[in-house]
Amino acid sequence: MTQVLVIGAGPAGLAAATAASALGADVTVLDSSYDLGGQYWRHLPSTRPTASEGILLHGFERFRELRERLENDSQVRILTLSQVWAIDRNPDTRNAGDSSVGDRWRVHVLQGVPDGHDRLALTIIPDAIVFATGAHDRTLPFTGWQLPGVFSAGAAQALAKGERVAVGSRVVVSGAGPFLLPVAASLVQAGAKVLGVYEASTISRLASGWLPRPWQLLGAPGKAAELVGYVGNHLRNRIPYRTGRAVIAAEGDGRVERVVVARLDANWAPIVGTTRTIEADAVCIGHGFTPRLELPIAVGCALSAERFVAVDHRQATSSPGVYAAGEITGIGGVDAALAEGSIAGHSAAGGSDDEAAMSRQRRLRAASTRFAARIEAAHGIRPGWSQWLTPDTLICRCEEVSYGRLCDTSAHTGSAGLRSLKLSTRAGLGICQGRVCGRTVEDLLGRLAAGGLIDTTSTDRRPIVSPIRLGELAGGTVLPPAPPPPGNTEERE
Amino acid sequence: MVSQALLPENDPIRPGGSTPIGITVDGKPATGLTGQTIAAIMMAEGRLSWRRSSVAGEPRGLFCGIGICFDCLVVVNGERDVRACQRRAVSGDAIEFQHDELPGVAG
């Protein structure tokens, strides 16, 4: 029986596990969180029952169906609180010369409470892997973004949906993309006053991105209804939605007390003389999403030009036996993630290429892909944003590296090497492993270096995927006895 | 008050019963609900920062909220480097703040 490992239990991962099990595969689905659902279906813990939580979560009924089906499926093993920290090749198959075995990967997992000292080390050796690791907010830096009270847009959502905590009482939302609307809605539903949503793209660009082929939205009915719902929420709560504007600075003594908003031109450069100061205690930032690529990169998956995992019509990556679905293959929203997950799970379980069920999923996926292209056309990052930086603006939050330091180091060394410039400036080398600033550092250093950067590597490569403790690396010495997870797992020696 | 918890009586999702838990934050008692993360309990009390940055010693708290940025690290029962946004509190947890001065940098 085919052993399928699904990594990530958001919409794509849950759909993949369901589809793989339907074909008779032996499925393990794992996630680093306490609960299934991922960021999109982040919800209250079971210890906090509610009468109508569904009003906070788009498609929550779909989530509950998927969860119930998987939890009651004897072919499916669910591993929550399970963090993959590395993947390497299984030495038993590496040189076997048996093509029927193909590439087998060893997936190294730590199971236990997040960042705990006594997590259990497991190794899983599946026949096929489905990556559904999702994406996190891209947040462009601005002066004062390290102040307490500045949050990623995803943080506001996670705290609102998963905790019923509002990140502030007077909140400004700034960035780009349709995701800002549900963030504002979540804040209002958690009791915050949203002073305004500032969308960086100008109205003419939004119009050219969204309006030319409106019939394409008909192919993504769930997404269109979802957006209409958010816009309706906006109107009901009278949240100002302003385009061609951005928060370019946050100020305050030890926390956010004010934000500075400027008008932007079509290239996202701030227009001189248009700044306005708003009294606020929190600001939530999101400029689209960065896919979580470290695991696909670890197994050699090719990336697309747009730096997502490249997949074919079966959701197969360039690495044999490895499939990918959801936001790591392109930012398409929940409908795309569910369709891609279904196709990936079907393919990973050895399903045939031409079954009718898959053609329906492929139509759904195609409609969502067009939707993603329109989001990029309307809201994709424009280079003028760097003009709101000052020499003192922090670029790397962990190592506290300023824009001035990046400029000076680039000028003095004349280097065009990303790796050497990172080592000289320490930008992107802190504990977040460049997840927050990596692409920004690449962007800015690339502009500073004459002729661009020369490296073929990128800040997405992280051989140790998640920080681990030395005792856990040593293995064996600190481990309690293994629980008996059935199937193809082995206790780490 | 800046960050704050929504009172159950004002919550449109109509919460049912939940169990309070007590922890200590920097030696002072704090109350949360079973299943809440350490960060959420601190933020529900209006606390926005609990760590000092390594180089400039500036206050930091939760930023990404989903386990990516590591800005929200705390010490839990003597265990360093725990992401407060990811770890759910357990009754009796002692939360302390950590400051990660680099050698030769701290003043």
Coordinates of C-alpha atoms in Angstrom, one line a residue:
Chain A
M1 CA 0.0 0.0 0.0
T2 CA 1.3 3.4 -0.9
Q3 CA 2.4 5.5 2.1
V4 CA 1.6 9.2 1.5
L5 CA 2.9 11.9 3.8
V6 CA 1.2 15.2 3.7
I7 CA 3.1 18.1 5.3
G8 CA 0.8 20.9 6.3
A9 CA -2.9 20.7 7.4
G10 CA -4.4 23.8 5.9
P11 CA -7.0 23.6 3.1
A12 CA -4.5 22.1 0.5
G13 CA -3.1 19.5 2.9
L14 CA -6.5 18.4 4.2
A15 CA -7.8 18.0 0.6
A16 CA -4.7 16.1 -0.3
A17 CA -5.0 13.7 2.6
T18 CA -8.7 13.1 1.8
A19 CA -8.0 12.4 -1.9
A20 CA -5.1 10.1 -1.2
S21 CA -7.1 8.1 1.4
A22 CA -10.0 7.8 -1.1
L23 CA -7.6 5.9 -3.4
G24 CA -6.6 3.5 -0.6
A25 CA -3.3 5.0 0.4
D26 CA -2.0 4.9 3.9
V27 CA -1.9 8.6 4.8
T28 CA 0.0 10.5 7.4
V29 CA -0.9 14.2 7.6
L30 CA 1.2 16.4 10.0
D31 CA 1.2 20.0 11.1
S32 CA 3.3 22.0 13.6
S33 CA 0.2 23.5 15.2
Y34 CA -2.1 22.1 17.9
D35 CA -5.0 21.8 15.6
L36 CA -5.8 21.2 11.9
G37 CA -6.9 24.0 9.6
G38 CA -3.7 26.0 8.9
Q39 CA -3.7 29.8 8.9
Y40 CA -6.8 30.1 6.7
W41 CA -9.0 28.1 9.0
R42 CA -7.4 29.2 12.3
H43 CA -10.0 28.7 14.9
L44 CA -10.6 28.6 18.7
P45 CA -9.3 25.6 20.6
S46 CA -11.8 22.9 21.4
T47 CA -11.6 24.0 25.0
R48 CA -13.4 27.2 24.0
P49 CA -16.7 26.1 22.5
T50 CA -18.9 28.6 20.7
A51 CA -22.4 28.8 19.3
S52 CA -21.6 30.4 15.9
E53 CA -17.8 30.5 15.2
G54 CA -18.6 29.9 11.6
I55 CA -19.3 33.6 11.1
L56 CA -15.6 34.4 11.5
L57 CA -14.4 31.8 9.0
H58 CA -15.1 31.6 5.4
G59 CA -16.0 28.0 4.4
F60 CA -15.8 26.8 8.0
E61 CA -18.4 24.0 7.3
R62 CA -16.1 22.7 4.6
F63 CA -13.3 22.6 7.1
R64 CA -15.4 20.7 9.7
E65 CA -16.4 18.1 7.0
L66 CA -12.8 17.5 6.0
R67 CA -11.6 17.3 9.6
E68 CA -14.4 14.9 10.6
R69 CA -13.8 12.7 7.6
L70 CA -10.1 12.5 8.3
E71 CA -10.4 11.9 12.0
N72 CA -12.7 9.0 11.4
D73 CA -10.7 7.5 8.6
S74 CA -8.7 4.5 9.8
Q75 CA -6.2 4.8 6.9
V76 CA -5.3 8.3 8.0
R77 CA -2.9 9.1 10.8
I78 CA -3.0 12.8 12.0
L79 CA 0.1 14.1 13.7
T80 CA -0.4 17.6 15.2
L81 CA 2.3 19.5 17.1
S82 CA 4.8 17.9 14.6
Q83 CA 7.5 20.1 13.3
V84 CA 9.6 18.9 10.3
W85 CA 13.1 20.1 10.9
A86 CA 15.0 18.4 8.0
I87 CA 14.6 16.1 5.1
D88 CA 17.4 14.0 3.7
R89 CA 17.8 11.0 1.4
N90 CA 17.2 7.6 2.8
P91 CA 20.6 5.8 2.7
D92 CA 18.9 2.4 2.2
T93 CA 17.7 3.5 -1.2
R94 CA 20.2 6.0 -2.3
N95 CA 22.5 3.6 -4.1
A96 CA 20.2 0.6 -4.4
G97 CA 20.0 0.9 -8.2
D98 CA 16.4 -0.4 -8.0
S99 CA 14.3 2.0 -10.1
S100 CA 11.1 0.6 -8.7
V101 CA 12.0 2.0 -5.3
G102 CA 12.8 5.5 -6.7
D103 CA 13.8 8.3 -4.5
R104 CA 12.9 7.8 -0.8
W105 CA 13.2 10.6 1.6
R106 CA 13.6 10.6 5.3
V107 CA 11.5 13.2 7.0
H108 CA 12.8 14.2 10.4
V109 CA 10.1 15.4 12.8
L110 CA 10.0 16.7 16.3
Q111 CA 6.7 16.0 18.1
G112 CA 5.6 17.9 21.2
V113 CA 4.7 21.4 22.4
P114 CA 6.2 24.2 20.3
D115 CA 9.9 24.8 21.2
G116 CA 9.7 22.3 24.0
H117 CA 12.8 20.6 25.4
D118 CA 11.5 17.1 25.5
R119 CA 10.0 16.6 22.0
L120 CA 9.9 13.2 20.5
A121 CA 12.1 12.6 17.5
L122 CA 10.5 10.7 14.7
T123 CA 11.6 9.8 11.2
I124 CA 9.1 9.0 8.5
I125 CA 10.0 7.3 5.2
P126 CA 7.0 7.7 2.9
D127 CA 6.6 6.6 -0.7
A128 CA 5.3 10.0 -1.7
I129 CA 5.3 13.4 -0.2
V130 CA 2.7 16.2 -0.6
F131 CA 4.0 19.6 0.5
A132 CA 1.2 21.9 1.6
T133 CA 3.3 24.3 3.8
G134 CA 1.5 27.5 2.7
A135 CA 2.8 31.0 2.9
H136 CA 3.3 33.8 5.3
D137 CA 2.9 37.6 5.0
R138 CA 5.4 39.6 3.1
T139 CA 5.9 42.8 5.0
L140 CA 7.9 45.7 3.5
P141 CA 9.9 47.6 6.1
F142 CA 9.3 51.2 7.0
T143 CA 10.7 53.5 9.7
G144 CA 9.6 52.4 13.1
W145 CA 8.2 49.0 12.0
Q146 CA 10.2 47.4 14.9
L147 CA 8.0 49.2 17.4
P148 CA 5.7 47.1 19.5
G149 CA 2.2 47.7 18.1
V150 CA 3.3 47.0 14.5
F151 CA 2.0 43.6 13.4
S152 CA 1.9 41.5 10.3
A153 CA -1.6 41.3 8.9
G154 CA -1.6 37.6 9.6
A155 CA -0.9 38.3 13.3
A156 CA -4.0 40.4 13.5
Q157 CA -6.0 37.5 12.0
A158 CA -4.5 34.8 14.1
L159 CA -5.1 36.6 17.3
A160 CA -8.7 37.6 16.3
K161 CA -9.7 34.2 15.0
G162 CA -7.7 31.9 17.3
E163 CA -7.7 33.9 20.5
R164 CA -10.5 36.6 20.3
V165 CA -7.8 39.2 21.1
A166 CA -7.6 42.5 19.2
V167 CA -4.0 43.6 18.6
G168 CA -5.0 47.2 19.3
S169 CA -8.0 49.5 20.0
R170 CA -7.4 52.0 17.2
V171 CA -5.9 50.1 14.3
V172 CA -4.6 51.1 10.8
V173 CA -4.3 48.4 8.1
S174 CA -1.7 49.0 5.3
G175 CA -0.2 47.1 2.5
A176 CA -1.6 45.6 -0.7
G177 CA -4.0 43.0 -1.9
P178 CA -7.5 41.7 -1.2
F179 CA -6.3 40.0 2.0
L180 CA -6.3 43.4 3.8
L181 CA -10.2 43.3 3.7
P182 CA -10.6 40.1 5.7
V183 CA -8.0 41.4 8.1
A184 CA -10.0 44.6 8.7
A185 CA -13.1 42.5 9.1
S186 CA -11.5 40.2 11.7
L187 CA -10.2 43.2 13.7
V188 CA -13.7 44.8 13.8
Q189 CA -15.2 41.4 14.8
A190 CA -12.6 41.2 17.7
G191 CA -13.7 44.6 19.0
A192 CA -11.1 47.0 17.5
K193 CA -11.8 50.2 15.7
V194 CA -10.2 50.1 12.2
L195 CA -9.3 53.7 11.3
G196 CA -8.6 52.9 7.7
V197 CA -7.3 50.4 5.2
Y198 CA -4.5 51.9 3.0
E199 CA -4.0 50.0 -0.2
A200 CA -0.7 50.9 -2.0
S201 CA -1.8 50.3 -5.5
T202 CA -3.5 53.3 -7.2
I203 CA -7.1 53.1 -8.3
S204 CA -6.2 53.0 -12.0
R205 CA -4.0 50.0 -11.5
L206 CA -6.6 48.2 -9.4
A207 CA -9.1 48.9 -12.2
S208 CA -6.8 47.5 -14.9
G209 CA -6.0 44.4 -12.8
W210 CA -9.6 43.6 -11.8
L211 CA -11.9 44.9 -14.5
P212 CA -10.7 43.8 -18.0
R213 CA -12.1 40.2 -17.8
P214 CA -14.7 40.2 -15.1
W215 CA -16.2 37.0 -16.4
Q216 CA -13.2 35.1 -15.2
L217 CA -14.4 35.8 -11.6
L218 CA -17.4 33.6 -12.5
G219 CA -15.1 30.6 -12.6
A220 CA -14.1 31.3 -9.0
P221 CA -17.5 31.8 -7.3
G222 CA -16.4 31.1 -3.8
K223 CA -13.7 33.7 -4.0
A224 CA -16.0 36.3 -5.6
A225 CA -18.6 35.8 -2.9
E226 CA -15.9 35.9 -0.2
L227 CA -14.7 39.3 -1.5
V228 CA -18.2 40.7 -1.8
G229 CA -18.7 39.6 1.8
Y230 CA -15.7 41.5 3.0
V231 CA -16.6 44.6 1.0
G232 CA -20.1 44.5 2.5
N233 CA -18.5 44.3 5.9
H234 CA -16.4 47.4 5.1
L235 CA -19.5 49.4 4.1
R236 CA -21.5 48.3 7.1
N237 CA -18.7 49.3 9.5
R238 CA -17.8 52.4 7.5
I239 CA -14.1 51.6 7.4
P240 CA -12.3 54.0 5.0
Y241 CA -10.7 52.1 2.2
R242 CA -8.1 54.4 0.5
T243 CA -6.0 53.5 -2.5
G244 CA -2.6 54.8 -3.6
R245 CA -1.6 55.3 0.1
A246 CA 0.7 53.6 2.6
V247 CA 1.9 53.8 6.2
I248 CA 5.5 55.0 5.7
A249 CA 6.5 55.4 9.4
A250 CA 5.3 54.5 12.8
E251 CA 6.3 56.6 15.8
G252 CA 6.0 56.5 19.6
D253 CA 7.8 56.1 22.8
G254 CA 8.4 52.3 23.2
R255 CA 5.2 51.5 21.3
V256 CA 3.1 52.7 18.4
E257 CA 1.3 56.0 19.2
R258 CA 1.1 57.5 15.7
V259 CA 1.5 56.4 12.1
V260 CA 2.4 58.6 9.1
V261 CA 0.5 57.9 5.9
A262 CA 1.6 59.2 2.5
R263 CA 0.0 59.1 -1.0
L264 CA 1.9 57.0 -3.4
D265 CA 2.4 57.2 -7.2
A266 CA 1.7 54.3 -9.5
N267 CA 5.2 53.0 -8.8
W268 CA 4.5 53.0 -5.0
A269 CA 6.9 55.9 -4.4
P270 CA 5.6 58.3 -1.8
I271 CA 4.6 61.7 -3.1
V272 CA 6.4 64.6 -1.3
G273 CA 4.1 66.9 0.7
T274 CA 1.2 64.4 1.1
T275 CA 2.0 62.9 4.5
R276 CA -0.7 62.9 7.2
T277 CA -0.3 61.7 10.8
I278 CA -2.9 59.5 12.4
E279 CA -3.1 58.7 16.2
A280 CA -3.3 54.9 16.4
D281 CA -2.0 52.2 18.8
A282 CA -1.5 49.4 16.2
V283 CA -0.8 49.0 12.5
C284 CA -1.1 45.8 10.6
I285 CA 1.0 45.3 7.5
G286 CA 0.7 42.9 4.5
H287 CA 2.2 43.1 1.0
G288 CA 1.1 39.8 -0.3
F289 CA 2.7 36.5 0.7
T290 CA 6.0 34.6 0.7
P291 CA 5.7 30.8 0.1
R292 CA 7.4 28.5 2.6
L293 CA 9.8 26.9 0.3
E294 CA 12.5 25.4 2.5
L295 CA 11.3 21.8 2.4
P296 CA 10.7 21.7 -1.3
I297 CA 14.1 23.2 -1.8
A298 CA 15.6 20.6 0.5
V299 CA 14.4 17.8 -1.8
G300 CA 15.5 19.6 -4.9
C301 CA 12.2 20.8 -6.3
A302 CA 12.5 23.3 -9.2
L303 CA 11.0 26.7 -8.6
S304 CA 9.1 28.8 -11.1
A305 CA 10.3 32.2 -12.4
E306 CA 8.0 33.8 -9.8
R307 CA 9.7 31.7 -7.1
F308 CA 6.9 29.3 -6.3
V309 CA 7.2 25.5 -6.5
A310 CA 6.9 24.5 -10.1
V311 CA 4.3 21.7 -10.6
D312 CA 2.8 20.0 -13.7
H313 CA -0.9 19.2 -14.3
R314 CA -0.7 16.4 -11.7
Q315 CA 0.8 18.8 -9.1
A316 CA 4.0 16.8 -9.4
T317 CA 7.2 18.7 -8.7
S318 CA 10.5 18.1 -10.5
S319 CA 11.5 15.8 -7.7
P320 CA 10.2 12.2 -8.2
G321 CA 7.5 11.2 -5.7
V322 CA 7.1 14.7 -4.5
Y323 CA 4.0 16.8 -5.0
A324 CA 3.0 20.3 -4.0
A325 CA -0.3 22.1 -3.5
G326 CA -1.7 25.4 -2.2
E327 CA 0.1 28.7 -1.7
I328 CA 3.6 27.3 -2.2
T329 CA 2.6 26.8 -5.8
G330 CA 1.1 30.2 -6.3
I331 CA -1.2 32.6 -4.4
G332 CA -4.6 31.5 -5.5
G333 CA -6.7 31.5 -2.4
V334 CA -8.7 28.7 -0.7
D335 CA -10.5 27.4 -3.8
A336 CA -7.2 26.9 -5.6
A337 CA -5.7 25.3 -2.6
L338 CA -8.5 22.8 -2.2
A339 CA -8.5 21.9 -5.9
E340 CA -4.7 21.6 -6.0
G341 CA -4.7 19.5 -2.8
S342 CA -7.2 17.1 -4.2
I343 CA -5.2 16.6 -7.4
A344 CA -1.9 16.3 -5.5
G345 CA -3.3 13.7 -3.1
H346 CA -4.8 11.7 -6.0
S347 CA -1.5 11.8 -7.9
A348 CA 0.6 10.9 -4.8
A349 CA -1.6 7.9 -4.2
G350 CA -1.0 6.6 -7.7
G351 CA -4.3 7.8 -9.2
S352 CA -4.8 7.7 -12.9
D353 CA -4.2 10.9 -14.9
D354 CA -7.6 11.0 -16.7
E355 CA -10.3 10.4 -14.2
A356 CA -13.4 12.6 -14.5
A357 CA -13.1 13.8 -10.9
M358 CA -9.8 15.3 -11.6
S359 CA -10.9 17.2 -14.7
R360 CA -13.4 19.0 -12.5
Q361 CA -10.7 19.9 -10.0
R362 CA -8.5 21.1 -12.9
R363 CA -11.2 23.4 -14.1
L364 CA -11.5 24.9 -10.6
R365 CA -7.8 25.2 -10.4
A366 CA -7.6 27.0 -13.7
A367 CA -10.2 29.6 -12.7
S368 CA -8.3 30.2 -9.5
T369 CA -5.0 30.6 -11.3
R370 CA -6.5 33.4 -13.4
F371 CA -7.7 35.0 -10.2
A372 CA -4.1 34.8 -8.8
A373 CA -2.7 36.5 -11.9
R374 CA -5.2 39.3 -11.5
I375 CA -4.2 39.8 -7.8
E376 CA -0.5 40.1 -8.9
A377 CA -1.4 42.5 -11.7
A378 CA -3.4 44.7 -9.4
H379 CA -1.4 44.4 -6.1
G380 CA 2.1 43.1 -6.9
I381 CA 4.9 45.0 -5.2
R382 CA 6.2 48.0 -7.2
P383 CA 9.8 49.2 -6.8
G384 CA 9.1 52.8 -5.8
W385 CA 8.4 51.6 -2.2
S386 CA 12.1 51.8 -1.3
Q387 CA 11.9 55.6 -1.5
W388 CA 10.1 55.7 1.9
L389 CA 13.2 54.2 3.5
T390 CA 15.6 56.4 5.4
P391 CA 19.2 55.5 6.4
D392 CA 17.9 54.6 9.9
T393 CA 15.1 52.4 8.8
L394 CA 15.7 48.8 10.0
I395 CA 15.6 46.2 7.2
C396 CA 16.6 43.1 9.2
R397 CA 14.6 43.1 12.5
C398 CA 16.6 40.2 14.1
E399 CA 20.1 41.6 13.6
E400 CA 18.9 45.2 13.6
V401 CA 20.6 46.1 10.3
S402 CA 19.6 49.5 8.8
Y403 CA 19.1 50.5 5.2
G404 CA 22.1 52.9 5.6
R405 CA 24.3 50.0 6.6
L406 CA 23.2 48.0 3.6
C407 CA 23.9 50.9 1.3
D408 CA 27.3 51.7 2.9
T409 CA 28.5 48.1 2.8
S410 CA 27.4 47.6 -0.8
A411 CA 29.2 50.8 -1.8
H412 CA 32.4 50.1 0.2
T413 CA 32.8 46.5 -0.8
G414 CA 31.5 46.8 -4.4
S415 CA 30.3 43.2 -3.8
A416 CA 27.6 41.7 -6.0
G417 CA 27.5 38.5 -3.9
L418 CA 24.3 37.9 -1.8
R419 CA 26.1 35.5 0.5
S420 CA 29.1 37.8 1.1
L421 CA 26.9 40.9 1.6
K422 CA 24.8 39.0 4.1
L423 CA 27.9 38.0 6.0
S424 CA 29.3 41.6 5.9
T425 CA 26.0 43.2 7.0
R426 CA 24.5 40.3 8.9
A427 CA 21.1 41.1 7.3
G428 CA 19.0 38.0 7.1
L429 CA 21.2 36.0 9.4
G430 CA 19.2 36.3 12.6
I431 CA 17.0 33.8 14.3
C432 CA 14.1 34.1 11.8
Q433 CA 16.5 32.8 9.2
G434 CA 15.6 35.6 6.8
R435 CA 11.9 34.6 6.7
V436 CA 10.8 38.2 7.4
C437 CA 13.4 40.3 5.5
G438 CA 15.0 37.8 3.1
R439 CA 13.3 38.8 -0.1
T440 CA 13.6 42.5 0.8
V441 CA 17.3 42.2 1.4
E442 CA 17.7 40.4 -1.9
D443 CA 15.7 43.2 -3.6
L444 CA 17.6 46.1 -2.1
L445 CA 21.1 44.6 -2.4
G446 CA 20.3 43.6 -6.0
R447 CA 19.5 47.3 -6.8
L448 CA 22.6 48.5 -5.0
A449 CA 25.0 46.1 -6.8
A450 CA 26.0 47.3 -10.3
G451 CA 24.5 44.7 -12.6
G452 CA 22.5 43.0 -9.9
L453 CA 23.4 40.0 -7.6
I454 CA 25.5 37.2 -9.0
D455 CA 24.5 34.4 -6.6
T456 CA 22.5 31.5 -7.8
T457 CA 21.4 30.8 -4.2
S458 CA 18.6 32.6 -2.5
T459 CA 17.4 33.4 1.0
D460 CA 14.8 30.7 0.7
R461 CA 17.4 27.9 1.3
R462 CA 17.4 26.7 4.9
P463 CA 18.9 23.2 5.4
I464 CA 17.8 23.2 9.0
V465 CA 14.2 24.1 8.5
S466 CA 13.2 25.0 12.0
P467 CA 15.5 26.0 14.9
I468 CA 16.2 22.9 17.0
R469 CA 18.0 22.5 20.3
L470 CA 21.4 20.8 20.6
G471 CA 20.0 18.1 22.7
E472 CA 17.5 17.2 20.0
L473 CA 20.2 17.1 17.4
A474 CA 22.2 14.7 19.5
G475 CA 19.1 12.4 19.5
G476 CA 18.8 9.2 21.4
T477 CA 20.1 10.5 24.7
V478 CA 17.1 12.6 25.8
L479 CA 14.2 10.8 24.2
P480 CA 11.4 9.1 26.1
P481 CA 10.2 5.8 24.7
A482 CA 8.5 6.1 21.4
P483 CA 4.7 5.9 21.3
P484 CA 3.5 3.3 18.8
P485 CA 2.5 5.3 15.7
P486 CA 1.5 2.5 13.3
G487 CA 2.8 2.4 9.8
N488 CA 6.1 3.3 8.3
T489 CA 7.8 5.3 11.0
E490 CA 10.8 4.4 13.1
E491 CA 12.1 5.8 16.3
R492 CA 15.2 7.9 15.8
E493 CA 18.3 6.1 17.1
Chain B
M1 CA -5.8 49.9 26.8
V2 CA -4.2 48.9 23.5
S3 CA -4.4 45.2 22.7
Q4 CA -7.3 43.6 24.5
A5 CA -9.5 40.5 24.7
L6 CA -13.1 40.7 23.5
L7 CA -15.5 40.2 26.4
P8 CA -17.6 37.1 25.8
E9 CA -20.8 39.0 26.3
N10 CA -19.8 41.3 23.4
D11 CA -18.7 38.5 21.1
P12 CA -21.0 37.8 18.1
I13 CA -19.8 34.1 18.0
R14 CA -21.5 33.5 21.4
P15 CA -18.8 31.7 23.4
G16 CA -19.8 28.9 25.6
G17 CA -18.0 28.1 28.9
S18 CA -14.3 28.0 29.1
T19 CA -11.9 27.3 31.9
P20 CA -9.7 30.0 33.4
I21 CA -6.1 29.2 34.1
G22 CA -3.6 31.1 36.2
I23 CA 0.1 31.7 35.2
T24 CA 2.7 34.2 36.3
V25 CA 4.2 36.7 34.0
D26 CA 7.5 38.3 35.2
G27 CA 6.5 37.2 38.7
K28 CA 3.0 38.7 38.7
P29 CA -0.1 36.6 38.4
A30 CA -2.1 36.6 35.2
T31 CA -5.3 34.9 34.1
G32 CA -6.1 33.4 30.8
L33 CA -8.3 30.7 29.3
T34 CA -7.4 27.1 28.7
G35 CA -6.1 26.8 25.1
Q36 CA -4.8 30.4 24.9
T37 CA -1.3 31.0 23.9
I38 CA 1.1 32.8 26.2
A39 CA 1.3 35.8 23.9
A40 CA -2.5 36.1 23.8
I41 CA -2.7 36.1 27.6
M42 CA -0.1 38.8 27.9
M43 CA -1.7 40.8 25.1
A44 CA -5.2 40.5 26.6
E45 CA -3.8 42.4 29.5
G46 CA -2.6 45.2 27.2
R47 CA 1.0 44.1 27.2
L48 CA 2.7 44.7 23.8
S49 CA 6.4 44.0 24.5
W50 CA 8.3 41.5 26.7
R51 CA 11.7 41.1 25.1
R52 CA 14.6 43.4 24.4
S53 CA 16.4 43.2 21.1
S54 CA 20.0 42.0 21.0
V55 CA 21.8 45.0 19.6
A56 CA 19.9 48.1 20.5
G57 CA 18.1 46.7 23.5
E58 CA 14.7 47.9 22.1
P59 CA 11.4 46.5 23.3
R60 CA 9.9 43.7 21.2
G61 CA 6.8 41.6 21.4
L62 CA 4.6 39.7 18.9
F63 CA 5.0 40.6 15.3
C64 CA 4.1 37.8 12.9
G65 CA 1.8 35.8 15.2
I66 CA 2.3 32.6 13.3
G67 CA 5.7 31.4 14.4
I68 CA 7.8 32.9 11.7
C69 CA 9.6 35.9 13.1
F70 CA 10.8 34.7 16.6
D71 CA 10.4 38.2 18.0
C72 CA 8.1 37.0 20.8
L73 CA 10.5 34.6 22.5
V74 CA 10.0 34.1 26.3
V75 CA 11.3 31.8 29.0
V76 CA 8.7 29.2 30.1
N77 CA 9.4 27.4 33.4
G78 CA 13.1 28.0 32.9
E79 CA 13.1 26.9 29.2
R80 CA 14.5 29.7 27.0
D81 CA 13.6 30.6 23.4
V82 CA 9.9 29.6 23.4
R83 CA 7.7 31.4 20.8
A84 CA 4.9 32.9 22.9
C85 CA 2.6 33.1 19.9
Q86 CA 2.9 29.3 19.4
R87 CA 3.0 27.8 22.9
R88 CA -0.4 27.4 24.7
A89 CA -0.2 28.3 28.4
V90 CA -0.6 25.5 31.0
S91 CA -1.9 26.3 34.4
G92 CA 1.0 27.3 36.7
D93 CA 3.4 28.3 33.9
A94 CA 6.0 30.8 35.0
I95 CA 6.8 33.2 32.2
E96 CA 9.9 35.2 32.4
F97 CA 11.4 37.7 29.9
Q98 CA 14.6 37.1 28.1
H99 CA 17.2 39.6 26.9
D100 CA 19.7 38.4 24.4
E101 CA 22.6 40.9 24.7
L102 CA 25.4 40.0 22.4
P103 CA 28.9 39.8 24.0
G104 CA 30.5 43.2 24.1
V105 CA 27.4 44.9 22.9
A106 CA 25.3 45.3 26.1
G107 CA 26.0 48.5 27.9

